[in-house]
Short mmCIF file of C-alpha atoms and ligand atoms in Angstrom, two decimals:
data_model
loop_
_atom_site.label_atom_id
_atom_site.label_comp_id
_atom_site.label_asym_id
_atom_site.label_seq_id
_atom_site.Cartn_x
_atom_site.Cartn_y
_atom_site.Cartn_z
CA UNK A 15 -52.64 -32.06 67.34
CA UNK A 16 -49.34 -33.83 67.95
CA UNK A 17 -46.20 -31.65 68.08
CA UNK A 18 -43.81 -32.76 65.33
CA UNK A 19 -41.15 -30.28 66.07
CA UNK A 20 -37.60 -31.36 66.92
CA UNK A 21 -34.48 -29.73 68.32
CA UNK A 22 -31.93 -30.90 65.65
CA UNK A 23 -28.95 -28.57 65.94
CA UNK A 24 -27.75 -26.02 68.45
CA UNK A 25 -30.20 -23.12 68.21
CA UNK A 26 -32.16 -24.79 65.45
CA UNK A 27 -35.58 -26.26 65.97
CA UNK A 28 -37.38 -27.81 62.93
CA UNK A 29 -41.12 -27.78 62.63
CA UNK A 30 -41.15 -31.47 61.61
CA UNK A 31 -38.40 -34.14 61.20
CA UNK A 32 -38.66 -34.51 57.32
CA UNK A 33 -35.81 -32.97 55.29
CA UNK A 34 -35.29 -33.02 51.55
CA UNK A 35 -32.01 -34.99 50.89
CA UNK A 36 -29.15 -33.42 48.98
CA UNK A 37 -29.03 -33.84 45.18
CA UNK A 38 -32.62 -34.75 44.55
CA UNK A 39 -34.30 -31.34 44.58
CA UNK A 40 -31.51 -29.07 43.42
CA UNK A 41 -31.49 -25.64 45.20
CA UNK A 42 -35.17 -25.61 45.78
CA UNK A 43 -35.63 -22.64 43.31
CA UNK A 44 -37.53 -24.57 40.62
CA UNK A 45 -41.23 -23.95 41.09
CA UNK A 46 -42.85 -27.07 42.23
CA UNK A 47 -46.60 -26.96 42.38
CA UNK A 48 -46.72 -30.46 43.92
CA UNK A 49 -44.57 -29.89 46.90
CA UNK A 50 -44.15 -26.70 48.99
CA UNK A 51 -40.72 -26.52 50.70
CA UNK A 52 -42.48 -24.47 53.45
CA UNK A 53 -44.14 -27.73 54.63
CA UNK A 54 -40.68 -29.52 55.17
CA UNK A 55 -38.67 -29.53 58.33
CA UNK A 56 -35.54 -28.45 56.34
CA UNK A 57 -34.00 -28.66 52.87
CA UNK A 58 -30.49 -29.71 51.83
CA UNK A 59 -29.19 -28.33 48.57
CA UNK A 60 -27.16 -30.11 45.94
CA UNK A 61 -23.42 -30.84 46.85
CA UNK A 62 -21.57 -27.58 46.38
CA UNK A 63 -17.82 -27.24 45.59
CA UNK A 64 -15.44 -24.30 45.51
CA UNK A 65 -15.42 -24.09 41.69
CA UNK A 66 -18.19 -25.02 39.27
CA UNK A 67 -18.26 -28.70 38.24
CA UNK A 68 -19.75 -30.16 35.05
CA UNK A 69 -20.14 -33.62 36.52
CA UNK A 70 -19.55 -37.04 35.01
CA UNK A 71 -20.03 -38.13 31.38
CA UNK A 72 -23.47 -39.46 30.43
CA UNK A 73 -25.30 -41.73 31.10
CA UNK A 74 -25.40 -40.70 34.74
CA UNK A 75 -28.67 -42.21 35.93
CA UNK A 76 -30.09 -45.75 35.62
CA UNK A 77 -33.22 -47.17 37.19
CA UNK A 78 -32.92 -50.63 38.53
CA UNK A 79 -36.03 -52.79 39.54
CA UNK A 80 -35.13 -52.03 43.17
CA UNK A 81 -33.71 -48.48 43.30
CA UNK A 82 -31.70 -45.88 41.39
CA UNK A 83 -28.06 -45.94 40.27
CA UNK A 84 -26.61 -42.43 39.84
CA UNK A 85 -23.24 -41.04 38.99
CA UNK A 86 -23.86 -37.35 38.61
CA UNK A 87 -20.39 -36.49 39.84
CA UNK A 88 -21.33 -33.41 41.92
CA UNK A 89 -22.41 -31.16 38.98
CA UNK A 90 -22.94 -27.76 40.48
CA UNK A 91 -22.40 -24.04 39.76
CA UNK A 92 -19.82 -23.55 42.57
CA UNK A 93 -20.05 -21.77 45.94
CA UNK A 94 -19.91 -18.25 44.61
CA UNK A 95 -23.01 -18.82 42.41
CA UNK A 96 -24.80 -20.50 45.28
CA UNK A 97 -24.13 -17.47 47.46
CA UNK A 98 -25.17 -14.97 44.79
CA UNK A 99 -28.12 -16.69 43.21
CA UNK A 100 -29.71 -18.99 45.80
CA UNK A 101 -28.86 -17.65 49.32
CA UNK A 102 -30.82 -14.38 48.86
CA UNK A 103 -33.90 -16.53 47.89
CA UNK A 104 -33.40 -18.84 50.86
CA UNK A 105 -33.09 -15.91 53.21
CA UNK A 106 -36.80 -15.15 52.58
CA UNK A 107 -37.96 -18.71 53.35
CA UNK A 108 -39.20 -19.95 56.67
CA UNK A 109 -37.66 -23.48 56.12
CA UNK A 110 -34.00 -23.78 57.17
CA UNK A 111 -31.60 -24.49 54.31
CA UNK A 112 -28.52 -26.75 54.80
CA UNK A 113 -25.75 -26.38 52.24
CA UNK A 114 -24.09 -29.69 51.33
CA UNK A 115 -20.39 -29.18 50.72
CA UNK A 116 -17.85 -31.44 49.05
CA UNK A 117 -14.15 -30.94 48.26
CA UNK A 118 -10.95 -32.46 47.08
CA UNK A 119 -8.77 -31.53 50.12
CA UNK A 120 -9.13 -30.75 53.81
CA UNK A 121 -8.10 -27.22 53.01
CA UNK A 122 -10.88 -26.90 50.45
CA UNK A 123 -13.56 -28.05 52.85
CA UNK A 124 -12.36 -25.41 55.32
CA UNK A 125 -12.38 -22.69 52.58
CA UNK A 126 -15.94 -23.60 51.67
CA UNK A 127 -17.12 -23.59 55.31
CA UNK A 128 -15.39 -20.18 55.85
CA UNK A 129 -16.97 -18.75 52.72
CA UNK A 130 -20.45 -19.84 53.65
CA UNK A 131 -20.16 -18.69 57.22
CA UNK A 132 -22.63 -15.87 58.21
CA UNK A 133 -24.21 -15.86 54.72
CA UNK A 134 -27.89 -14.98 55.30
CA UNK A 135 -30.27 -17.78 54.30
CA UNK A 136 -27.92 -20.64 55.30
CA UNK A 137 -28.84 -22.42 58.54
CA UNK A 138 -26.22 -25.26 58.65
CA UNK A 139 -23.61 -27.12 56.61
CA UNK A 140 -23.85 -30.83 55.75
CA UNK A 141 -20.31 -32.00 55.00
CA UNK A 142 -20.37 -34.50 52.28
CA UNK A 143 -17.48 -36.94 52.72
CA UNK A 144 -19.41 -39.75 51.22
CA UNK A 145 -20.08 -39.26 47.46
CA UNK A 146 -18.85 -42.42 45.74
CA UNK A 147 -19.08 -40.87 42.24
CA UNK A 148 -16.07 -38.42 41.99
CA UNK A 149 -12.43 -39.43 41.18
CA UNK A 150 -10.88 -37.24 43.88
CA UNK A 151 -11.78 -36.16 47.43
CA UNK A 152 -15.03 -36.68 49.11
CA UNK A 153 -15.31 -40.45 49.84
CA UNK A 154 -11.48 -40.54 50.06
CA UNK A 155 -11.89 -38.55 53.40
CA UNK A 156 -15.07 -40.27 54.48
CA UNK A 157 -13.80 -43.83 54.61
CA UNK A 158 -11.37 -43.77 57.50
CA UNK A 159 -12.12 -42.30 60.99
CA UNK A 160 -8.89 -40.34 60.99
CA UNK A 161 -9.50 -38.39 57.72
CA UNK A 162 -13.24 -37.95 58.52
CA UNK A 163 -12.22 -36.40 61.77
CA UNK A 164 -9.63 -34.13 60.09
CA UNK A 165 -12.27 -32.75 57.74
CA UNK A 166 -14.76 -32.25 60.47
CA UNK A 167 -12.18 -30.43 62.73
CA UNK A 168 -11.21 -28.18 59.83
CA UNK A 169 -14.76 -27.27 58.95
CA UNK A 170 -15.72 -26.63 62.64
CA UNK A 171 -12.77 -24.28 62.99
CA UNK A 172 -13.78 -22.38 59.86
CA UNK A 173 -17.40 -21.64 60.61
CA UNK A 174 -19.87 -20.75 63.27
CA UNK A 175 -22.64 -22.60 61.46
CA UNK A 176 -23.80 -25.96 62.96
CA UNK A 177 -22.10 -28.86 61.13
CA UNK A 178 -23.71 -32.12 60.10
CA UNK A 179 -21.31 -34.83 58.72
CA UNK A 180 -22.79 -37.09 56.09
CA UNK A 181 -21.41 -40.58 56.39
CA UNK A 182 -20.77 -43.38 53.81
CA UNK A 183 -22.08 -46.92 53.95
CA UNK A 184 -18.98 -47.87 51.78
CA UNK A 185 -16.82 -48.61 54.79
CA UNK A 186 -16.15 -51.46 57.10
CA UNK A 187 -17.27 -49.67 60.34
CA UNK A 188 -19.68 -46.80 60.08
CA UNK A 189 -19.97 -46.62 63.87
CA UNK A 190 -16.19 -45.86 64.17
CA UNK A 191 -16.66 -43.09 61.50
CA UNK A 192 -19.59 -41.56 63.46
CA UNK A 193 -17.71 -41.66 66.73
CA UNK A 194 -14.65 -40.02 65.12
CA UNK A 195 -16.58 -37.11 63.60
CA UNK A 196 -18.47 -36.60 66.87
CA UNK A 197 -15.16 -36.41 68.75
CA UNK A 198 -13.94 -33.91 66.22
CA UNK A 199 -16.99 -31.65 66.88
CA UNK A 200 -19.75 -32.58 64.54
CA UNK A 201 -23.14 -31.26 65.84
CA UNK A 202 -25.00 -34.11 64.04
CA UNK A 203 -24.42 -37.05 61.62
CA UNK A 204 -26.45 -37.99 58.62
CA UNK A 205 -26.42 -41.39 57.03
CA UNK A 206 -26.38 -43.02 54.60
CA UNK A 207 -25.09 -41.66 51.33
CA UNK A 208 -25.41 -44.10 48.34
CA UNK A 209 -23.93 -47.64 48.25
CA UNK A 210 -21.45 -48.13 45.40
CA UNK A 211 -23.01 -50.13 42.62
CA UNK A 212 -22.96 -50.80 38.92
CA UNK A 213 -24.88 -52.19 35.91
CA UNK A 214 -23.59 -53.72 32.66
CA UNK A 215 -25.26 -53.44 29.25
CA UNK A 216 -24.94 -57.07 28.00
CA UNK A 217 -25.66 -56.15 24.33
CA UNK A 218 -22.95 -53.45 24.29
CA UNK A 219 -20.75 -55.45 26.66
CA UNK A 220 -20.02 -52.25 28.50
CA UNK A 221 -20.91 -50.60 31.80
CA UNK A 222 -24.11 -48.66 31.59
CA UNK A 223 -22.88 -45.61 33.49
CA UNK A 224 -20.35 -43.23 31.97
CA UNK A 225 -18.52 -43.33 35.27
CA UNK A 226 -18.65 -47.18 35.26
CA UNK A 227 -19.78 -47.30 38.86
CA UNK A 228 -22.46 -45.23 40.65
CA UNK A 229 -24.27 -45.02 43.90
CA UNK A 230 -27.42 -47.10 44.68
CA UNK A 231 -30.33 -45.35 46.41
CA UNK A 232 -34.09 -45.87 46.92
CA UNK A 233 -36.02 -48.81 48.44
CA UNK A 234 -33.25 -51.33 47.95
CA UNK A 235 -30.97 -49.64 50.52
CA UNK A 236 -33.44 -49.14 53.26
CA UNK A 237 -32.81 -52.17 55.46
CA UNK A 238 -28.97 -51.53 55.21
CA UNK A 239 -29.45 -47.86 56.06
CA UNK A 240 -31.84 -48.72 58.95
CA UNK A 241 -29.40 -51.07 60.50
CA UNK A 242 -26.53 -48.44 60.18
CA UNK A 243 -28.72 -45.83 61.80
CA UNK A 244 -29.74 -48.16 64.59
CA UNK A 245 -26.11 -48.99 65.35
CA UNK A 246 -24.85 -45.41 65.05
CA UNK A 247 -27.66 -43.95 67.17
CA UNK A 248 -26.59 -46.39 69.90
CA UNK A 249 -22.98 -45.23 69.79
CA UNK A 250 -23.03 -41.36 69.59
CA UNK A 251 -24.70 -38.60 71.61
CA UNK A 252 -25.22 -36.12 68.78
CA UNK A 253 -28.47 -36.30 66.77
CA UNK A 254 -28.53 -38.81 63.89
CA UNK A 255 -30.38 -37.94 60.65
CA UNK A 256 -31.61 -41.19 59.03
CA UNK A 257 -31.55 -41.48 55.18
CA UNK A 258 -31.68 -44.21 52.60
CA UNK A 259 -34.80 -45.55 50.85
CA UNK A 260 -37.30 -43.76 52.93
CA UNK A 261 -40.42 -43.74 50.74
CA UNK A 262 -43.40 -43.88 53.05
CA UNK A 263 -44.40 -42.51 56.46
CA UNK A 264 -43.94 -46.07 57.81
CA UNK A 265 -40.29 -46.13 56.59
CA UNK A 266 -39.66 -42.79 58.25
CA UNK A 267 -41.18 -44.05 61.55
CA UNK A 268 -38.89 -47.06 61.48
CA UNK A 269 -35.81 -44.73 61.22
CA UNK A 270 -37.16 -42.52 64.04
CA UNK A 271 -37.84 -45.59 66.25
CA UNK A 272 -34.27 -46.78 65.51
CA UNK A 273 -33.04 -43.61 67.09
CA UNK A 274 -32.92 -40.98 64.26
CA UNK A 275 -33.94 -37.52 65.34
CA UNK A 276 -34.84 -36.65 61.71
CA UNK A 277 -35.02 -38.23 58.29
CA UNK A 278 -33.90 -37.17 54.79
CA UNK A 279 -35.94 -38.23 51.74
CA UNK A 280 -34.18 -38.35 48.35
CA UNK A 281 -35.05 -40.83 45.60
CA UNK A 282 -38.64 -41.21 46.66
CA UNK A 283 -39.15 -37.50 45.82
CA UNK A 284 -37.86 -38.12 42.24
CA UNK A 285 -40.65 -40.59 41.77
CA UNK A 286 -43.34 -38.67 43.69
CA UNK A 287 -42.49 -35.01 44.44
CA UNK A 288 -45.20 -35.03 47.15
CA UNK A 289 -43.53 -37.97 49.04
CA UNK A 290 -41.73 -35.85 51.68
CA UNK A 291 -45.03 -33.98 52.49
CA UNK A 292 -47.02 -37.18 52.53
CA UNK A 293 -44.48 -38.62 54.97
CA UNK A 294 -44.94 -35.64 57.33
CA UNK A 295 -48.75 -36.16 57.18
CA UNK A 296 -48.38 -39.89 57.74
CA UNK A 297 -46.16 -39.39 60.79
CA UNK A 298 -48.75 -37.01 62.17
CA UNK A 299 -51.53 -39.58 61.53
CA UNK A 300 -49.56 -42.31 63.25
CA UNK A 301 -49.04 -40.17 66.21
CA UNK A 302 -52.74 -39.34 66.40
CA UNK A 303 -53.69 -42.99 66.06
CA UNK A 304 -51.15 -44.01 68.80
CA UNK A 305 -52.07 -40.92 71.01
CA UNK A 306 -48.54 -39.65 70.91
CA UNK A 307 -48.11 -35.95 71.57
CA UNK A 308 -44.42 -35.30 70.92
CA UNK A 309 -41.53 -36.69 68.87
CA UNK A 310 -39.58 -37.87 71.90
CA UNK A 311 -42.21 -40.57 72.29
CA UNK A 312 -41.24 -41.86 68.76
CA UNK A 313 -37.50 -41.27 68.62
CA UNK A 314 -35.63 -44.32 69.79
CA UNK A 315 -38.95 -46.13 70.63
CA UNK A 316 -37.53 -49.43 69.27
CA UNK A 317 -34.44 -49.22 71.42
CA UNK A 318 -36.19 -49.07 74.76
C1 FMN B 427 -29.51 -38.07 41.80
C2 FMN B 427 -28.85 -38.07 43.16
C3 FMN B 427 -27.93 -37.03 43.45
C4 FMN B 427 -27.36 -37.01 44.76
N1 FMN B 427 -26.48 -36.04 45.08
C5 FMN B 427 -25.97 -35.89 46.31
C6 FMN B 427 -25.16 -34.81 46.67
O1 FMN B 427 -24.84 -33.89 45.85
N2 FMN B 427 -24.66 -34.71 47.98
C7 FMN B 427 -24.94 -35.74 48.86
O2 FMN B 427 -24.43 -35.69 49.98
N3 FMN B 427 -25.77 -36.77 48.58
C8 FMN B 427 -26.31 -36.89 47.29
N4 FMN B 427 -27.12 -37.93 47.02
C9 FMN B 427 -27.43 -38.88 48.00
C10 FMN B 427 -28.80 -38.65 48.77
O3 FMN B 427 -28.80 -37.31 49.32
C11 FMN B 427 -29.10 -39.80 49.73
O4 FMN B 427 -28.05 -39.78 50.69
C12 FMN B 427 -29.12 -41.15 49.10
O5 FMN B 427 -29.73 -41.07 47.81
C13 FMN B 427 -29.94 -42.19 49.91
O6 FMN B 427 -31.22 -41.68 50.21
P1 FMN B 427 -32.48 -42.03 49.22
O7 FMN B 427 -32.55 -43.50 49.09
O8 FMN B 427 -33.68 -41.47 49.99
O9 FMN B 427 -32.30 -41.28 47.89
C14 FMN B 427 -27.68 -37.98 45.72
C15 FMN B 427 -28.61 -38.98 45.37
C16 FMN B 427 -29.15 -39.01 44.18
C17 FMN B 427 -30.21 -40.18 43.84
#
């Protein structure tokens, strides 16, 4: 059988390269008979902030013919509840859990990183400087290389956990962002978060989403995400986690061939909860068919 394992972060090997993306499967606590988290390479929980957040006004989700618009606004119970309620559960799981963190200031990012340091059950942090759906913070830091680097540095100084920085496509130069966070100490980068988008209800003559704009995800963003992953993977040395519209095994293989070491699957799992597991199986089948024995034969194959 092919070996699907990858070395993603310092001291952290994943059994396969498929990760559940933040915000599309909560904290992994809801029983899901269709998909076993144990079969995934890793799981990223919902964006977590220092204090609980109620999120944006409804409506917060809209399906488009090509993907999903969401403006949840980082609804979450806050870091203390995550540590009390979910971390003890995660500590008993074999799949590594990454906590996605979001904040309104550099200091808040550092506080979150410090608070989550050495909590049993947490394998890494994914620093969300890319959510387009909140009024303050987050994307504010993720859209220029200087502020993205400042957040990365502060988080790295506050924790001994490996740090992944999640980048936004809502910028003029994602390569510069990736290089800046790499120089500031990021152990890996993940990309992309959602692309800012909107819809208007022409009968009500009003924006559909309560937040007016939202973030587009799903199949529609895949070619954009793939091109960004290809460019970033050619410009940094740290591992790249590809994300954006990955729905099938073939999609995932494209991201791996573009140079991603792992992939995150979000919207596809909302449509089909088994999608991430089916993607693992499909990568395995492709490797068998093409007589590949290890992931290094797939990662970056389209760059050689
Ligand atoms: C409903 C929803 C909630 C999300 N919440 C978060 C979040 O809390 N933190 C984050 O970094 N990304 C969040 N995302 C972005 C996804 O993790 C992912 O980056 C994006 O949707 C693109 O991947 P996809 O097309 O596979 O969904 C969210 C996406 C959706 C659809």
